[in-house]
Each structure stands twice: as structure tokens, then as C-alpha cells.
Short mmCIF file of C-alpha atoms and ligand atoms in Angstrom, two decimals:
data_model
loop_
_atom_site.label_atom_id
_atom_site.label_comp_id
_atom_site.label_asym_id
_atom_site.label_seq_id
_atom_site.Cartn_x
_atom_site.Cartn_y
_atom_site.Cartn_z
CA MET A 9 0.00 0.00 0.00
CA LYS A 10 2.95 2.36 0.58
CA SER A 11 3.93 2.24 -3.08
CA GLU A 12 0.31 2.76 -4.11
CA ILE A 13 0.15 5.88 -1.92
CA ARG A 14 3.51 7.14 -3.15
CA ALA A 15 2.39 6.76 -6.77
CA LEU A 16 -0.81 8.65 -6.00
CA ALA A 17 1.17 11.38 -4.21
CA THR A 18 3.33 11.81 -7.33
CA ASN A 19 0.20 12.00 -9.49
CA CYS A 20 -1.18 14.65 -7.12
CA GLY A 21 1.90 16.79 -7.73
CA PHE A 22 3.92 15.95 -4.61
CA ASP A 23 7.67 15.59 -4.89
CA ASP A 24 8.20 13.31 -1.91
CA CYS A 25 6.11 11.19 0.43
CA ARG A 26 7.44 9.53 3.59
CA PHE A 27 6.03 7.64 6.54
CA ALA A 28 6.71 8.05 10.26
CA ARG A 29 5.34 6.19 13.25
CA VAL A 30 3.24 8.30 15.62
CA GLY A 31 5.08 9.08 18.84
CA GLN A 32 6.56 11.90 20.84
CA ALA A 33 8.31 14.48 18.61
CA PRO A 34 12.06 14.01 19.20
CA HIS A 35 12.66 17.72 19.80
CA SER A 36 9.71 18.27 22.15
CA LEU A 37 11.95 19.44 24.97
CA GLU A 38 13.73 22.00 22.82
CA TYR A 39 10.31 23.19 21.63
CA PHE A 40 9.08 23.63 25.22
CA PHE A 41 12.24 25.61 26.11
CA TRP A 42 11.85 27.73 22.97
CA LEU A 43 8.30 28.58 24.01
CA ARG A 44 9.37 29.33 27.56
CA ALA A 45 11.96 31.82 26.25
CA GLY A 46 9.17 33.60 24.37
CA SER A 47 10.96 33.07 21.04
CA HIS A 48 7.63 32.41 19.29
CA ALA A 49 6.80 36.10 19.91
CA SER A 50 3.11 36.81 19.18
CA MET A 51 2.50 33.50 17.36
CA THR A 52 0.39 32.39 20.30
CA TRP A 53 -1.03 29.37 18.44
CA LEU A 54 2.42 27.76 18.65
CA GLY A 55 2.19 27.85 22.44
CA ARG A 56 -1.36 26.51 22.62
CA ASP A 57 -1.43 23.04 24.19
CA PRO A 58 2.25 22.24 23.47
CA ALA A 59 2.02 18.69 24.87
CA ARG A 60 -0.62 17.90 22.24
CA ARG A 61 1.43 19.50 19.50
CA ALA A 62 4.42 17.36 20.40
CA ASP A 63 2.45 14.10 20.42
CA PRO A 64 0.14 13.40 17.44
CA SER A 65 -1.59 10.55 19.31
CA ARG A 66 -3.31 13.32 21.30
CA VAL A 67 -4.55 14.90 18.07
CA LEU A 68 -6.26 11.83 16.57
CA LEU A 69 -7.40 8.91 18.69
CA ASN A 70 -5.60 5.67 17.70
CA ALA A 71 -3.40 7.48 15.20
CA LYS A 72 -0.60 5.17 14.05
CA THR A 73 1.20 6.86 11.16
CA LEU A 74 2.12 10.28 9.83
CA LEU A 75 2.39 10.66 6.07
CA VAL A 76 4.68 13.58 5.36
CA LEU A 77 4.40 15.11 1.89
CA ALA A 78 6.62 17.67 0.18
CA LYS A 79 5.77 19.96 -2.72
CA ASN A 80 8.53 21.86 -4.49
CA TYR A 81 7.87 25.58 -4.92
CA PHE A 82 11.17 26.67 -6.47
CA GLN A 83 10.43 28.96 -9.43
CA GLY A 84 13.94 30.15 -10.30
CA PRO A 85 15.23 33.74 -10.13
CA ASN A 86 13.09 36.60 -8.88
CA PRO A 87 11.01 37.95 -11.80
CA ARG A 88 10.14 41.21 -10.02
CA SER A 89 11.87 44.01 -11.88
CA GLN A 90 11.40 46.57 -9.10
CA ALA A 91 12.57 47.02 -5.52
CA GLY A 92 10.30 45.32 -2.98
CA LYS A 93 11.26 41.70 -2.34
CA ILE A 94 8.64 39.08 -1.64
CA ALA A 95 9.65 35.70 -0.21
CA ARG A 96 9.42 32.97 -2.83
CA TYR A 97 6.80 30.93 -1.03
CA ALA A 98 4.35 33.82 -1.35
CA TRP A 99 4.77 34.58 -5.06
CA GLY A 100 1.77 32.61 -6.28
CA THR A 101 -1.49 31.12 -5.03
CA ASP A 102 -1.77 30.43 -1.31
CA TYR A 103 -0.07 27.08 -0.74
CA HIS A 104 -2.48 26.05 2.04
CA GLU A 105 -5.29 25.83 -0.50
CA ILE A 106 -3.19 24.03 -3.11
CA MET A 107 -1.68 21.53 -0.69
CA LEU A 108 -4.96 20.62 1.05
CA LYS A 109 -6.73 20.19 -2.28
CA ASP A 110 -3.93 17.97 -3.61
CA MET A 111 -3.85 15.93 -0.39
CA ALA A 112 -7.58 15.16 -0.64
CA PRO A 113 -7.29 12.16 -3.05
CA ILE A 114 -4.65 10.58 -0.77
CA GLU A 115 -6.89 11.05 2.24
CA ALA A 116 -9.77 9.52 0.25
CA LEU A 117 -7.68 6.43 -0.60
CA LEU A 118 -6.72 5.98 3.07
CA ARG A 119 -10.38 6.30 4.03
CA GLU A 120 -11.27 3.65 1.46
CA LYS A 121 -8.73 1.36 3.15
CA GLY A 122 -10.50 1.87 6.50
CA GLY A 123 -8.45 4.71 8.02
CA ARG A 124 -9.53 7.85 9.81
CA GLN A 125 -7.40 10.86 8.95
CA LYS A 126 -6.59 14.48 9.72
CA CYS A 127 -4.75 16.63 7.18
CA TYR A 128 -2.58 19.61 8.10
CA VAL A 129 -0.56 22.17 6.23
CA ASP A 130 1.41 24.40 8.54
CA THR A 131 -1.35 25.57 10.84
CA GLY A 132 -2.32 22.29 12.55
CA PRO A 133 -1.28 21.13 16.03
CA ILE A 134 1.67 19.08 14.74
CA LEU A 135 5.42 19.73 14.86
CA GLU A 136 5.68 19.11 11.12
CA ARG A 137 9.40 19.83 10.79
CA ASP A 138 10.30 17.36 13.50
CA PHE A 139 8.18 14.61 11.98
CA ALA A 140 9.49 15.39 8.49
CA ALA A 141 12.93 14.50 9.90
CA VAL A 142 11.63 11.34 11.61
CA ALA A 143 10.04 10.27 8.33
CA GLY A 144 13.30 10.84 6.44
CA LEU A 145 11.86 13.58 4.25
CA SER A 146 14.24 16.29 5.44
CA TRP A 147 16.52 17.36 8.22
CA GLN A 148 16.14 20.56 10.16
CA GLY A 149 19.04 22.81 9.22
CA LYS A 150 20.86 25.29 11.40
CA SER A 151 18.50 27.90 9.96
CA THR A 152 15.67 25.78 11.50
CA MET A 153 14.29 25.31 7.99
CA CYS A 154 13.83 21.83 6.52
CA LEU A 155 16.32 20.59 3.94
CA ASN A 156 15.88 17.81 1.45
CA GLU A 157 18.87 16.52 -0.51
CA ARG A 158 16.98 16.82 -3.80
CA LEU A 159 14.71 19.83 -3.21
CA GLY A 160 17.00 21.99 -1.06
CA THR A 161 14.88 24.20 1.19
CA TRP A 162 12.19 25.18 -1.34
CA PHE A 163 9.27 22.95 -0.46
CA PHE A 164 6.04 22.99 1.49
CA ILE A 165 5.18 20.24 3.94
CA GLY A 166 1.79 18.60 4.36
CA VAL A 167 0.98 15.99 6.99
CA ILE A 168 -1.73 13.33 6.97
CA LEU A 169 -2.27 11.71 10.32
CA THR A 170 -3.93 8.30 9.94
CA THR A 171 -5.13 5.43 12.07
CA LEU A 172 -3.66 2.99 9.53
CA GLU A 173 -0.36 1.34 10.32
CA PHE A 174 2.55 1.59 7.86
CA GLU A 175 6.15 0.58 8.09
CA ALA A 176 8.14 3.69 9.04
CA ASP A 177 10.85 5.09 6.77
CA LEU A 178 14.34 5.71 8.08
CA PRO A 179 14.96 9.12 9.66
CA ALA A 180 16.97 11.75 7.77
CA LYS A 181 20.62 12.45 8.57
CA ASN A 182 21.61 16.02 9.29
CA ARG A 183 23.90 17.15 6.45
CA CYS A 184 24.66 20.74 7.47
CA GLY A 185 28.20 19.75 8.43
CA LYS A 186 30.42 22.71 9.28
CA CYS A 187 28.41 25.16 7.18
CA THR A 188 27.17 28.29 8.96
CA ARG A 189 26.14 30.37 5.95
CA CYS A 190 22.53 30.88 7.06
CA ILE A 191 23.67 32.13 10.49
CA ASP A 192 26.31 34.44 8.99
CA VAL A 193 24.01 36.01 6.40
CA CYS A 194 21.00 36.78 8.62
CA PRO A 195 20.68 40.59 8.59
CA THR A 196 19.07 40.75 12.05
CA ARG A 197 20.99 37.95 13.81
CA ALA A 198 17.72 36.07 14.27
CA ILE A 199 19.45 32.67 14.24
CA THR A 200 20.90 33.13 17.69
CA GLN A 201 22.77 29.81 17.58
CA PRO A 202 22.59 26.76 15.32
CA TYR A 203 19.00 25.43 15.25
CA GLN A 204 17.67 28.34 17.34
CA LEU A 205 15.56 31.06 15.76
CA ASP A 206 14.36 34.03 17.75
CA ALA A 207 11.22 34.95 15.82
CA ARG A 208 11.21 38.41 17.45
CA ARG A 209 14.30 39.27 15.37
CA CYS A 210 13.31 37.52 12.13
CA ILE A 211 12.23 39.63 9.15
CA SER A 212 9.79 36.92 8.07
CA TYR A 213 8.04 37.16 11.41
CA LEU A 214 8.24 40.96 11.56
CA THR A 215 6.82 41.54 8.08
CA ILE A 216 4.16 38.80 8.22
CA GLU A 217 3.05 37.82 11.71
CA HIS A 218 3.88 40.90 13.74
CA LYS A 219 0.91 43.24 13.97
CA GLY A 220 2.27 46.40 15.53
CA PRO A 221 5.09 48.83 14.72
CA ILE A 222 8.29 47.17 13.55
CA PRO A 223 11.02 47.85 16.13
CA ILE A 224 13.32 50.64 14.90
CA GLU A 225 16.45 48.52 15.44
CA PHE A 226 15.40 46.11 12.65
CA ARG A 227 14.06 48.56 10.08
CA SER A 228 17.30 49.36 8.22
CA ALA A 229 18.24 45.67 8.10
CA MET A 230 14.95 44.93 6.36
CA GLY A 231 16.21 46.65 3.20
CA ASP A 232 13.54 46.48 0.50
CA ARG A 233 11.82 43.31 1.75
CA ILE A 234 8.07 43.80 1.85
CA TYR A 235 6.89 40.28 2.68
CA GLY A 236 9.10 37.66 4.27
CA CYS A 237 12.80 37.04 3.81
CA ASP A 238 14.67 34.34 1.91
CA ASP A 239 18.25 35.26 2.80
CA CYS A 240 18.99 32.20 4.92
CA LEU A 241 17.51 29.99 2.21
CA ASP A 242 19.20 31.70 -0.74
CA VAL A 243 22.66 31.03 0.68
CA CYS A 244 22.09 27.40 1.60
CA PRO A 245 24.46 25.25 -0.47
CA TRP A 246 21.85 22.50 -0.76
CA ASN A 247 19.78 24.82 -2.94
CA ARG A 248 22.38 24.46 -5.71
CA PHE A 249 20.57 21.25 -6.61
CA ALA A 250 17.05 22.67 -6.53
CA GLU A 251 14.96 21.98 -9.60
CA LEU A 252 12.09 24.09 -10.90
CA THR A 253 8.66 23.14 -9.62
CA ARG A 254 6.08 21.49 -11.88
CA GLU A 255 3.41 23.60 -10.15
CA THR A 256 2.51 26.67 -12.20
CA ARG A 257 0.23 28.08 -9.48
CA PHE A 258 3.30 29.04 -7.41
CA THR A 259 4.62 31.52 -9.98
CA LEU A 260 4.43 35.30 -9.52
CA PRO A 261 1.47 36.69 -11.48
CA ASP A 262 2.32 39.15 -14.27
CA ARG A 263 0.35 41.92 -12.55
CA LEU A 264 2.87 41.89 -9.66
CA LYS A 265 6.09 41.78 -11.64
CA ALA A 266 6.58 45.48 -12.38
CA LEU A 267 4.64 47.28 -9.64
CA THR A 268 6.88 49.84 -7.93
CA LEU A 269 7.07 50.46 -4.19
CA ARG A 270 5.34 53.77 -4.83
CA GLN A 271 2.41 52.04 -6.54
CA LEU A 272 2.19 49.47 -3.75
CA ALA A 273 2.23 52.21 -1.11
CA VAL A 274 -0.96 53.82 -2.41
CA LEU A 275 -3.09 50.70 -2.87
CA SER A 276 -6.63 51.18 -1.59
CA ASP A 277 -8.26 48.41 0.43
CA ASN A 278 -10.08 47.22 -2.70
CA ASP A 279 -6.91 47.35 -4.82
CA PHE A 280 -5.06 45.36 -2.17
CA ARG A 281 -7.74 42.69 -1.98
CA ALA A 282 -7.93 42.39 -5.78
CA LEU A 283 -4.15 42.30 -6.25
CA PHE A 284 -3.58 39.62 -3.60
CA ARG A 285 -6.87 37.77 -4.10
CA ASN A 286 -5.37 34.24 -4.08
CA SER A 287 -2.09 35.08 -2.44
CA PRO A 288 -0.94 34.37 1.13
CA ILE A 289 -0.09 38.10 1.28
CA LYS A 290 -3.80 38.96 1.62
CA ARG A 291 -3.65 37.50 5.15
CA ILE A 292 -1.71 40.48 6.56
CA GLY A 293 -4.15 43.08 5.22
CA ARG A 294 -3.39 46.42 3.56
CA VAL A 295 -2.29 48.33 6.66
CA ARG A 296 0.50 45.94 7.62
CA PHE A 297 1.49 45.58 3.97
CA VAL A 298 1.78 49.36 3.50
CA ARG A 299 3.72 49.51 6.81
CA ASN A 300 6.28 47.14 5.22
CA VAL A 301 6.33 49.11 1.96
CA CYS A 302 7.03 52.32 3.90
CA ILE A 303 10.09 50.71 5.48
CA ALA A 304 11.30 49.53 2.07
CA LEU A 305 10.84 53.08 0.73
CA GLY A 306 12.76 54.44 3.70
CA ASN A 307 15.63 52.11 2.84
CA ALA A 308 15.53 52.17 -0.96
CA GLY A 309 13.49 55.24 -1.90
CA THR A 310 14.53 58.61 -3.27
CA THR A 311 13.28 62.20 -3.09
CA GLU A 312 10.76 61.23 -5.79
CA ASP A 313 8.96 59.13 -3.19
CA MET A 314 8.69 61.99 -0.72
CA ALA A 315 5.29 63.32 -1.88
CA ILE A 316 3.63 59.93 -1.42
CA LEU A 317 5.32 59.39 1.92
CA HIS A 318 4.29 62.84 3.18
CA GLY A 319 0.70 61.94 2.24
CA LEU A 320 0.94 58.60 4.06
CA ALA A 321 2.43 60.32 7.11
CA LYS A 322 -1.00 61.94 7.51
CA ASP A 323 -2.86 58.62 7.12
CA HIS A 324 -5.65 58.06 9.63
CA ASP A 325 -4.03 54.75 10.57
CA PRO A 326 -1.25 55.51 13.09
CA LEU A 327 0.75 52.44 12.01
CA ILE A 328 1.04 53.68 8.43
CA ALA A 329 1.55 57.32 9.49
CA GLU A 330 4.45 56.49 11.84
CA HIS A 331 6.26 54.23 9.34
CA ALA A 332 5.82 56.79 6.56
CA SER A 333 7.29 59.53 8.80
CA TRP A 334 10.22 57.24 9.57
CA ALA A 335 10.75 56.68 5.83
CA VAL A 336 10.72 60.44 5.14
CA GLU A 337 13.38 60.88 7.80
CA GLN A 338 15.54 58.11 6.32
CA ILE A 339 15.44 59.54 2.80
CA ARG A 340 16.14 63.02 4.11
CA ASN A 341 19.14 61.79 6.12
CA ARG A 342 20.43 59.90 3.11
CA CYS A 343 20.17 63.00 0.90
CA ASP A 344 21.93 65.12 3.56
CA ARG A 345 24.75 62.60 3.75
CA GLN A 346 25.12 62.57 -0.03
CA VAL A 347 25.31 66.38 -0.11
CA SER A 348 27.91 66.52 2.68
CA ASN A 349 29.97 63.78 0.97
CA ARG A 350 29.99 65.85 -2.22
CA VAL A 351 30.92 69.06 -0.36
CA ALA A 352 33.59 67.59 1.89
CA PRO A 353 36.43 67.08 -0.66
CA ALA A 354 36.08 70.67 -1.97
CA GLU A 355 36.35 72.06 1.54
CA MET A 356 39.56 70.15 2.30
S1 SF4 B 407 14.30 34.71 7.27
FE1 SF4 B 407 15.78 36.39 7.11
S2 SF4 B 407 15.69 37.39 9.10
FE2 SF4 B 407 14.71 35.40 9.36
S3 SF4 B 407 16.34 34.05 10.05
FE3 SF4 B 407 16.31 33.89 7.82
S4 SF4 B 407 17.81 35.42 7.11
FE4 SF4 B 407 17.31 35.90 9.25
S1 SF4 B 408 23.07 27.25 5.06
FE1 SF4 B 408 24.43 25.62 5.78
S2 SF4 B 408 24.07 25.48 7.98
FE2 SF4 B 408 22.38 26.64 7.11
S3 SF4 B 408 20.79 25.13 6.74
FE3 SF4 B 408 21.97 25.31 4.83
S4 SF4 B 408 23.55 23.72 5.00
FE4 SF4 B 408 22.70 24.00 7.03
#
């Protein structure tokens, strides 16, 4: 039955499918300590009922096996021609929808064979990354991201918890070796030590999950990133082997390729909803998105962006207004520095 399921997974567009026995997640203790240190920041769902999250048998009565599925989302180089980086995983259609839809035929087959199942993509009460390692799908790198020898880091994980019993696959070996590239490249030092990520410092967390003002100390390091950050993934040597995905729904739509930061900064609520209709970006809403765009303008903008930023600095939403004022200040300081650099040699 394993080969039948694997063949179906391939037909459903998955790039790997592995099996793990249900049991305590091997890194449960580290996870509890991580929560206790508050490193999950405002992602409160990660701290909800941690004992259950670390033991899938508490999630589904009589659960015996976890099927762990991977779908490649690597689409090659960034096709955006303008400043304003978006993390690769968010270029196309929301992966939750795609993954759950593509997992449905596998769940149906397991049901036919007498199993009861629960399917999760990212948001369920399961430590997916830990079980992906137990199942041999991937190892958790020093960046805390999952790595697969064939897919690199560019894949989504889906988990089907079932009451059916399958022979478990062998666990994955950690192949990070002496490499520390992800730690060295992180602009905000969010990977505080190998395998430890402090979400409060991570640009992905700050631009996506964090609801309030972005702490000043991280704003310059954000550069022109407007949704997520791929730096620790881009440098990973295992991504040299990454192949392009077969899934066309993960590609960046044409309408997003050439939009400038200035155009993104003035999106109305309706424009925002229409532009990001099927995208995971819609989840953060226009206000947080414009907050991020203001920071990118502060870091990469010019005097030509000042008029728009002055307008946004009077926005009725204090989050937008404060970030726009910060951006104005940054551009002004940059211009002043350029002028004084030009003047200085003549004065000498
Ligand atoms: S996503 Fe960016 S900020 Fe977060 S750990 Fe990776 S490199 Fe650092
Ligand atoms: S960059 Fe190096 S240390 Fe970091 S996850 Fe990749 S292989 Fe591991």
C-alpha cells in the first residue's frame, strides 16, 4: 500500500512522500524551552497546548502513522523588476489551499482502506518539521528550515495523520556539516545559535506575523523586503541542486512583476484585496502591507517618493503614518549625507 500511496502522491503533484510512526516528537523538549523563552513572539497558536502539538496521538485517537508530503515551490530567479522583495513561497497562489486540495485524493484512498485521517498544512497542532525528519523527508538545518537533498529548502510540507499502520521510513541524517552560511548572512541575527531562531528578530516574522510597529532597530536591516525574507535559504548550499517546480500556481502573477514600491504604497483596500486575491499576502491586510512598503521606501526610496510618503504620514491609521514619517526621515538623512559627501572634498 505504501507504493500505491507514493504513486498517487506523485500524481497529485507531490515531490516526496514519507512515513513516520506516531510518537513523541524528538525535539519536544527544545520546543518547550523555545516557548518558555518567548521566542515564538506573538505566534500564540504555537504555544497553545504544546504537549498535544508534540504528540500526534493526542490529536487523533488511535493514530498510528504520519504521512509527510513535500511539494517543491522553487520557481527560479526573482522575476520582479522593481525594488520590494517578496519571499518565494508567497509569489503565487496560497499554498495552504493548493496543498490541502492535492492531499484530498490521498486522504480519500486511506479512508477507502479503512483509516480515519486528519490533514494539516502548517497551521495544525503538529510539529511538522520534526516529523518530516523522523520520516526521512528532510533534516532541520541550522536555519531551523527543513532541507531535502533533492529539493534543497524550497518545499512545502503537508501531513496526513492516519489510524492505519505503515512501516516507518528511516529518519533523515543532518547534512549541514560545518556550514554556517545561514547564520552568517542573517541581517538581524535572528538565528541566535545553530538550530535556534528568535522569531522576534526575524524579518519573516516581523513583516508577516507581527501586527504592531516594527522595532526601529530592525528597520534598516529589512532593506527592500516587503513580505518575508529568503536570505537564509538563498545562501544554503543545498539549494544548488534545486529543480524548478512542476506547479505553475506558485509563480508570480504578471500583474505583480513590475509594480513599484510607490504604486504598492498607495493601494486602496479594494486594490489590495484584488491584487492579492489568491495570495498568502492577503492575510496580513493592507495596513501591515503598506507599513512594510514604507520601510522599504525608507531604505531604498529617493526624493521622488517623498510626496507619497508625506501623504501617508497623515494617514488616519497611526501604524502607516508612523512608518511613513520614519521613511521620510531616512530619505532626508540619506540625501543630507550625499550632499555633505559631495561638499567635503572641496572644503579640504
Ligand atoms: S528569514 Fe531572514 S531574518 Fe529570518 S532568520 Fe532567515 S535570514 Fe534571518
Ligand atoms: S546554510 Fe548551511 S548550515 Fe544553514 S541550513 Fe543550509 S547547510 Fe545547514
